Amino acid sequence: MGLGGGFAIVGAATLGGLLVLAPVLAISSRLQNPSTVLIFGLMTGYAVSAFVTLLVAGARPDQLERWIAWGFGSFSAVTWTELQVLAPVVAFGLVVACLSIKPLNALLLGENYARSMGLNTRAMRLLTMAVASMLAGVVTAFCGPIGFLGVAVPHMARAMLKSSDHRVLVPATILLGALTALLAQLVSLLPSQLGALPLNAVTALIGAPVVVFVILRSRNGVFAG
């Protein structure tokens, strides 16, 4: 499709991410328990995946084969042409994340404090939502639905650093996310009787225990005593 088609995919993926993320945030704003919000987000993701599966049920055999291969997830399947689109978009998103460290730290102390510091909290939330949708959408479009990393890695970084300061948390999350993704890709390529393992299955094995731990650790978690 060339570079023009690649950037069109980025736009469509970002829009798709926003269409899913916006209602999740709207409903989660009424939920007080972080664990409930986490579970609600995961269930929404599964519901969307089921809907997409229904949409491709009538696809041609060759299209269905490509869909299944994409659904397994893989970083090695990205071509050099796709990388010319993927790399600058991801780099732009990470730069925006790093430039947002100070406003994010202000939000940690509450919206009233952030407003007193001159921060437009509504604009900041919209920017964060747009960049998160872009990053998640573009990686999913080119690499497949690689789940759990985005949910698990920030909690892993926070637990390792024992800090919520975004000045250290954002760079640590970027580095730990890249390292975890690379490790998962290497594990998926290990020789086995089944051939290459699905990357999203490996990331689920890494991320699912972290998500369960976060839920159980929550004071008011639905599974906590």
CSV table of N, CA and C in Angstrom, one decimal, residues 31-148:
chain,number,residue,atom,x,y,z
A,31,LEU,N,-17.1,4.6,38.2
A,31,LEU,CA,-16.6,3.4,39.0
A,31,LEU,C,-15.5,3.9,40.0
A,32,GLN,N,-15.7,3.6,41.3
A,32,GLN,CA,-14.7,4.1,42.2
A,32,GLN,C,-13.6,3.1,42.4
A,33,ASN,N,-13.8,1.9,42.2
A,33,ASN,CA,-12.8,0.8,42.4
A,33,ASN,C,-11.9,0.7,41.2
A,34,PRO,N,-10.6,0.9,41.4
A,34,PRO,CA,-9.6,0.7,40.3
A,34,PRO,C,-9.7,-0.7,39.7
A,35,SER,N,-9.8,-1.7,40.6
A,35,SER,CA,-9.9,-3.1,40.1
A,35,SER,C,-11.1,-3.3,39.2
A,36,THR,N,-12.2,-2.7,39.5
A,36,THR,CA,-13.4,-2.9,38.7
A,36,THR,C,-13.2,-2.2,37.4
A,37,VAL,N,-12.5,-1.0,37.4
A,37,VAL,CA,-12.2,-0.4,36.1
A,37,VAL,C,-11.4,-1.2,35.2
A,38,LEU,N,-10.4,-1.9,35.8
A,38,LEU,CA,-9.5,-2.8,35.1
A,38,LEU,C,-10.2,-3.9,34.5
A,39,ILE,N,-11.1,-4.6,35.3
A,39,ILE,CA,-11.8,-5.7,34.8
A,39,ILE,C,-12.8,-5.3,33.7
A,40,PHE,N,-13.4,-4.1,33.9
A,40,PHE,CA,-14.3,-3.6,32.9
A,40,PHE,C,-13.6,-3.3,31.5
A,41,GLY,N,-12.4,-2.8,31.6
A,41,GLY,CA,-11.6,-2.5,30.4
A,41,GLY,C,-11.3,-3.8,29.7
A,42,LEU,N,-10.9,-4.8,30.4
A,42,LEU,CA,-10.5,-6.1,29.8
A,42,LEU,C,-11.7,-6.8,29.2
A,43,MET,N,-12.9,-6.7,29.9
A,43,MET,CA,-14.1,-7.3,29.3
A,43,MET,C,-14.5,-6.6,28.0
A,44,THR,N,-14.3,-5.3,28.0
A,44,THR,CA,-14.7,-4.5,26.8
A,44,THR,C,-13.8,-5.0,25.7
A,45,GLY,N,-12.5,-5.2,25.9
A,45,GLY,CA,-11.6,-5.6,24.9
A,45,GLY,C,-12.0,-7.0,24.3
A,46,TYR,N,-12.4,-7.9,25.2
A,46,TYR,CA,-12.8,-9.2,24.7
A,46,TYR,C,-14.1,-9.1,23.9
A,47,ALA,N,-15.0,-8.2,24.3
A,47,ALA,CA,-16.3,-8.1,23.6
A,47,ALA,C,-16.0,-7.5,22.2
A,48,VAL,N,-15.1,-6.5,22.1
A,48,VAL,CA,-14.8,-6.0,20.8
A,48,VAL,C,-14.1,-7.0,19.9
A,49,SER,N,-13.2,-7.8,20.5
A,49,SER,CA,-12.6,-8.9,19.8
A,49,SER,C,-13.6,-9.9,19.2
A,50,ALA,N,-14.6,-10.2,20.0
A,50,ALA,CA,-15.6,-11.2,19.6
A,50,ALA,C,-16.4,-10.6,18.4
A,51,PHE,N,-16.7,-9.3,18.5
A,51,PHE,CA,-17.4,-8.6,17.5
A,51,PHE,C,-16.7,-8.6,16.1
A,52,VAL,N,-15.4,-8.3,16.2
A,52,VAL,CA,-14.5,-8.3,15.1
A,52,VAL,C,-14.4,-9.7,14.4
A,53,THR,N,-14.4,-10.7,15.3
A,53,THR,CA,-14.3,-12.1,14.8
A,53,THR,C,-15.6,-12.4,14.0
A,54,LEU,N,-16.7,-11.9,14.5
A,54,LEU,CA,-18.0,-12.1,13.7
A,54,LEU,C,-18.0,-11.4,12.4
A,55,LEU,N,-17.3,-10.3,12.3
A,55,LEU,CA,-17.2,-9.5,11.0
A,55,LEU,C,-16.4,-10.3,10.0
A,56,VAL,N,-15.4,-11.0,10.4
A,56,VAL,CA,-14.5,-11.7,9.5
A,56,VAL,C,-15.0,-13.2,9.2
A,57,ALA,N,-16.1,-13.5,9.8
A,57,ALA,CA,-16.5,-14.9,9.7
A,57,ALA,C,-16.8,-15.3,8.2
A,58,GLY,N,-17.3,-14.3,7.4
A,58,GLY,CA,-17.6,-14.6,6.1
A,58,GLY,C,-16.5,-14.3,5.1
A,59,ALA,N,-15.3,-14.1,5.6
A,59,ALA,CA,-14.1,-13.8,4.7
A,59,ALA,C,-13.7,-15.0,3.8
A,60,ARG,N,-13.0,-14.7,2.7
A,60,ARG,CA,-12.5,-15.7,1.9
A,60,ARG,C,-11.4,-16.5,2.6
A,61,PRO,N,-11.1,-17.7,2.2
A,61,PRO,CA,-10.1,-18.5,2.9
A,61,PRO,C,-8.8,-17.9,3.0
A,62,ASP,N,-8.3,-17.2,1.9
A,62,ASP,CA,-7.0,-16.5,1.9
A,62,ASP,C,-7.0,-15.3,2.9
A,63,GLN,N,-8.2,-14.6,2.9
A,63,GLN,CA,-8.3,-13.5,3.8
A,63,GLN,C,-8.3,-14.0,5.3
A,64,LEU,N,-9.0,-15.1,5.5
A,64,LEU,CA,-9.1,-15.6,6.8
A,64,LEU,C,-7.8,-16.1,7.3
A,65,GLU,N,-7.0,-16.7,6.4
A,65,GLU,CA,-5.6,-17.1,6.8
A,65,GLU,C,-4.7,-16.0,7.2
A,66,ARG,N,-4.8,-14.9,6.5
A,66,ARG,CA,-4.0,-13.7,6.9
A,66,ARG,C,-4.5,-13.1,8.2
A,67,TRP,N,-5.9,-13.2,8.4
A,67,TRP,CA,-6.4,-12.7,9.6
A,67,TRP,C,-5.9,-13.5,10.8
A,68,ILE,N,-5.9,-14.8,10.7
A,68,ILE,CA,-5.4,-15.7,11.8
A,68,ILE,C,-4.0,-15.4,12.1
A,69,ALA,N,-3.2,-15.2,11.0
A,69,ALA,CA,-1.7,-15.0,11.2
A,69,ALA,C,-1.5,-13.6,11.9
A,70,TRP,N,-2.3,-12.6,11.5
A,70,TRP,CA,-2.2,-11.3,12.2
A,70,TRP,C,-2.7,-11.4,13.6
A,71,GLY,N,-3.7,-12.2,13.9
A,71,GLY,CA,-4.2,-12.4,15.2
A,71,GLY,C,-3.2,-13.0,16.2
A,72,PHE,N,-2.3,-13.8,15.7
A,72,PHE,CA,-1.3,-14.4,16.6
A,72,PHE,C,-0.3,-13.3,17.1
A,73,GLY,N,-0.1,-12.3,16.4
A,73,GLY,CA,0.8,-11.2,16.8
A,73,GLY,C,2.2,-11.6,16.5
A,74,SER,N,3.0,-10.6,15.9
A,74,SER,CA,4.4,-10.8,15.7
A,74,SER,C,5.1,-9.5,15.3
A,75,PHE,N,6.3,-9.3,15.9
A,75,PHE,CA,7.0,-8.1,15.5
A,75,PHE,C,7.9,-8.4,14.3
A,76,SER,N,8.2,-9.6,14.1
A,76,SER,CA,9.1,-10.0,12.9
A,76,SER,C,8.4,-9.9,11.6
A,77,ALA,N,7.0,-9.9,11.6
A,77,ALA,CA,6.3,-9.8,10.4
A,77,ALA,C,6.2,-8.4,9.8
A,78,VAL,N,6.7,-7.4,10.5
A,78,VAL,CA,6.6,-6.0,10.0
A,78,VAL,C,7.7,-5.8,9.0
A,79,THR,N,7.2,-5.3,7.8
A,79,THR,CA,8.2,-5.1,6.7
A,79,THR,C,8.9,-3.8,6.8
A,80,TRP,N,9.9,-3.5,6.0
A,80,TRP,CA,10.7,-2.3,6.1
A,80,TRP,C,9.8,-1.1,5.7
A,81,THR,N,8.9,-1.3,4.8
A,81,THR,CA,8.0,-0.2,4.3
A,81,THR,C,7.1,0.1,5.5
A,82,GLU,N,6.6,-0.9,6.2
A,82,GLU,CA,5.7,-0.6,7.3
A,82,GLU,C,6.4,0.0,8.5
A,83,LEU,N,7.7,-0.3,8.6
A,83,LEU,CA,8.5,0.2,9.7
A,83,LEU,C,8.8,1.7,9.5
A,84,GLN,N,8.8,2.2,8.2
A,84,GLN,CA,9.0,3.6,8.0
A,84,GLN,C,7.8,4.4,8.4
A,85,VAL,N,6.6,3.8,8.6
A,85,VAL,CA,5.4,4.4,9.1
A,85,VAL,C,5.4,4.2,10.6
A,86,LEU,N,5.6,2.9,11.1
A,86,LEU,CA,5.4,2.6,12.5
A,86,LEU,C,6.4,3.3,13.4
A,87,ALA,N,7.7,3.3,13.0
A,87,ALA,CA,8.7,3.9,13.8
A,87,ALA,C,8.5,5.4,14.2
A,88,PRO,N,8.3,6.2,13.2
A,88,PRO,CA,8.1,7.7,13.5
A,88,PRO,C,6.8,7.9,14.3
A,89,VAL,N,5.8,7.2,14.0
A,89,VAL,CA,4.5,7.4,14.8
A,89,VAL,C,4.7,7.0,16.2
A,90,VAL,N,5.3,5.8,16.5
A,90,VAL,CA,5.6,5.4,17.9
A,90,VAL,C,6.6,6.4,18.6
A,91,ALA,N,7.6,6.9,17.8
A,91,ALA,CA,8.5,7.8,18.4
A,91,ALA,C,7.8,9.1,18.8
A,92,PHE,N,6.9,9.6,17.9
A,92,PHE,CA,6.1,10.8,18.2
A,92,PHE,C,5.3,10.6,19.5
A,93,GLY,N,4.6,9.5,19.6
A,93,GLY,CA,3.8,9.2,20.8
A,93,GLY,C,4.6,9.1,22.1
A,94,LEU,N,5.8,8.6,22.0
A,94,LEU,CA,6.7,8.5,23.2
A,94,LEU,C,7.2,9.9,23.6
A,95,VAL,N,7.5,10.7,22.6
A,95,VAL,CA,8.0,12.0,22.9
A,95,VAL,C,6.9,12.8,23.6
A,96,VAL,N,5.6,12.7,23.1
A,96,VAL,CA,4.5,13.4,23.7
A,96,VAL,C,4.4,12.9,25.1
A,97,ALA,N,4.5,11.6,25.4
A,97,ALA,CA,4.4,11.0,26.7
A,97,ALA,C,5.5,11.6,27.6
A,98,CYS,N,6.7,11.8,27.1
A,98,CYS,CA,7.8,12.3,28.0
A,98,CYS,C,7.5,13.8,28.2
A,99,LEU,N,6.9,14.5,27.3
A,99,LEU,CA,6.7,16.0,27.5
A,99,LEU,C,5.5,16.2,28.4
A,100,SER,N,4.7,15.1,28.7
A,100,SER,CA,3.5,15.2,29.5
A,100,SER,C,3.8,14.8,31.0
A,101,ILE,N,5.1,14.6,31.3
A,101,ILE,CA,5.4,14.1,32.6
A,101,ILE,C,5.0,15.1,33.7
A,102,LYS,N,5.3,16.4,33.5
A,102,LYS,CA,5.0,17.4,34.5
A,102,LYS,C,3.5,17.5,34.7
A,103,PRO,N,2.7,17.6,33.7
A,103,PRO,CA,1.2,17.7,33.9
A,103,PRO,C,0.7,16.4,34.5
A,104,LEU,N,1.2,15.3,34.2
A,104,LEU,CA,0.7,14.0,34.8
A,104,LEU,C,1.1,14.0,36.3
A,105,ASN,N,2.2,14.5,36.7
A,105,ASN,CA,2.5,14.6,38.1
A,105,ASN,C,1.6,15.5,38.8
A,106,ALA,N,1.2,16.6,38.2
A,106,ALA,CA,0.3,17.5,38.8
A,106,ALA,C,-1.1,16.9,39.0
A,107,LEU,N,-1.5,16.0,38.1
A,107,LEU,CA,-2.8,15.3,38.2
A,107,LEU,C,-2.8,14.3,39.3
A,108,LEU,N,-1.6,13.8,39.7
A,108,LEU,CA,-1.5,12.9,40.8
A,108,LEU,C,-2.0,13.5,42.1
A,109,LEU,N,-1.9,14.8,42.2
A,109,LEU,CA,-2.2,15.5,43.4
A,109,LEU,C,-3.7,16.0,43.4
A,110,GLY,N,-4.4,15.6,42.3
A,110,GLY,CA,-5.8,16.0,42.2
A,110,GLY,C,-6.1,17.1,41.2
A,111,GLU,N,-7.3,17.1,40.6
A,111,GLU,CA,-7.6,18.0,39.6
A,111,GLU,C,-7.6,19.4,40.1
A,112,ASN,N,-8.1,19.7,41.3
A,112,ASN,CA,-8.1,21.0,41.8
A,112,ASN,C,-6.7,21.6,41.9
A,113,TYR,N,-5.7,20.8,42.4
A,113,TYR,CA,-4.4,21.3,42.5
A,113,TYR,C,-3.8,21.5,41.1
A,114,ALA,N,-4.1,20.6,40.1
A,114,ALA,CA,-3.6,20.8,38.7
A,114,ALA,C,-4.2,22.1,38.1
A,115,ARG,N,-5.4,22.4,38.4
A,115,ARG,CA,-6.0,23.6,37.8
A,115,ARG,C,-5.4,24.8,38.5
A,116,SER,N,-5.1,24.7,39.8
A,116,SER,CA,-4.5,25.9,40.5
A,116,SER,C,-3.1,26.1,39.9
A,117,MET,N,-2.5,25.1,39.3
A,117,MET,CA,-1.1,25.3,38.7
A,117,MET,C,-1.3,25.8,37.2
A,118,GLY,N,-2.5,26.0,36.8
A,118,GLY,CA,-2.7,26.5,35.4
A,118,GLY,C,-2.9,25.4,34.4
A,119,LEU,N,-3.1,24.2,34.8
A,119,LEU,CA,-3.2,23.1,33.8
A,119,LEU,C,-4.6,22.9,33.4
A,120,ASN,N,-4.8,22.8,32.1
A,120,ASN,CA,-6.1,22.5,31.5
A,120,ASN,C,-6.3,21.0,31.6
A,121,THR,N,-7.0,20.6,32.6
A,121,THR,CA,-7.1,19.1,32.9
A,121,THR,C,-7.9,18.4,31.8
A,122,ARG,N,-8.9,19.1,31.3
A,122,ARG,CA,-9.7,18.4,30.2
A,122,ARG,C,-8.9,18.2,29.0
A,123,ALA,N,-8.1,19.2,28.6
A,123,ALA,CA,-7.3,19.1,27.4
A,123,ALA,C,-6.2,18.1,27.6
A,124,MET,N,-5.7,18.0,28.8
A,124,MET,CA,-4.6,17.0,29.1
A,124,MET,C,-5.2,15.6,29.0
A,125,ARG,N,-6.4,15.4,29.6
A,125,ARG,CA,-7.0,14.1,29.5
A,125,ARG,C,-7.3,13.7,28.0
A,126,LEU,N,-7.7,14.6,27.3
A,126,LEU,CA,-8.0,14.3,25.8
A,126,LEU,C,-6.7,14.0,25.1
A,127,LEU,N,-5.7,14.8,25.4
A,127,LEU,CA,-4.4,14.5,24.7
A,127,LEU,C,-3.9,13.1,25.1
A,128,THR,N,-3.9,12.8,26.4
A,128,THR,CA,-3.5,11.5,26.9
A,128,THR,C,-4.3,10.4,26.2
A,129,MET,N,-5.6,10.5,26.1
A,129,MET,CA,-6.4,9.5,25.5
A,129,MET,C,-6.1,9.4,24.0
A,130,ALA,N,-5.9,10.5,23.3
A,130,ALA,CA,-5.6,10.4,21.9
A,130,ALA,C,-4.2,9.8,21.6
A,131,VAL,N,-3.2,10.1,22.4
A,131,VAL,CA,-1.9,9.5,22.2
A,131,VAL,C,-1.9,8.0,22.5
A,132,ALA,N,-2.6,7.7,23.6
A,132,ALA,CA,-2.7,6.2,24.0
A,132,ALA,C,-3.4,5.5,22.9
A,133,SER,N,-4.5,6.0,22.3
A,133,SER,CA,-5.2,5.4,21.2
A,133,SER,C,-4.3,5.2,20.0
A,134,MET,N,-3.5,6.2,19.7
A,134,MET,CA,-2.7,6.2,18.6
A,134,MET,C,-1.6,5.1,18.7
A,135,LEU,N,-1.0,5.1,19.9
A,135,LEU,CA,0.1,4.1,20.1
A,135,LEU,C,-0.5,2.7,20.1
A,136,ALA,N,-1.6,2.5,20.8
A,136,ALA,CA,-2.2,1.1,20.8
A,136,ALA,C,-2.7,0.7,19.5
A,137,GLY,N,-3.3,1.7,18.8
A,137,GLY,CA,-3.9,1.4,17.5
A,137,GLY,C,-2.8,1.0,16.4
A,138,VAL,N,-1.7,1.8,16.3
A,138,VAL,CA,-0.7,1.6,15.3
A,138,VAL,C,0.0,0.3,15.5
A,139,VAL,N,0.4,0.0,16.8
A,139,VAL,CA,1.1,-1.2,17.1
A,139,VAL,C,0.2,-2.4,16.8
A,140,THR,N,-1.1,-2.3,17.1
A,140,THR,CA,-2.0,-3.4,16.8
A,140,THR,C,-2.2,-3.6,15.3
A,141,ALA,N,-2.3,-2.5,14.6
A,141,ALA,CA,-2.5,-2.6,13.1
A,141,ALA,C,-1.3,-3.3,12.4
A,142,PHE,N,-0.1,-3.0,12.8
A,142,PHE,CA,1.1,-3.6,12.1
A,142,PHE,C,1.6,-4.8,12.8
A,143,CYS,N,1.4,-5.0,14.1
A,143,CYS,CA,2.0,-6.1,14.8
A,143,CYS,C,1.0,-7.2,15.3
A,144,GLY,N,-0.3,-6.8,15.2
A,144,GLY,CA,-1.3,-7.7,15.7
A,144,GLY,C,-1.7,-7.4,17.1
A,145,PRO,N,-2.8,-8.0,17.6
A,145,PRO,CA,-3.3,-7.7,19.0
A,145,PRO,C,-2.4,-8.3,20.1
A,146,ILE,N,-1.4,-7.6,20.4
A,146,ILE,CA,-0.5,-8.1,21.5
A,146,ILE,C,-1.0,-7.6,22.8
A,147,GLY,N,-1.7,-8.4,23.5
A,147,GLY,CA,-2.3,-8.0,24.7
A,147,GLY,C,-1.5,-8.1,26.0
A,148,PHE,N,-2.0,-7.4,27.0
A,148,PHE,CA,-1.5,-7.4,28.4
A,148,PHE,C,-0.3,-6.6,28.6
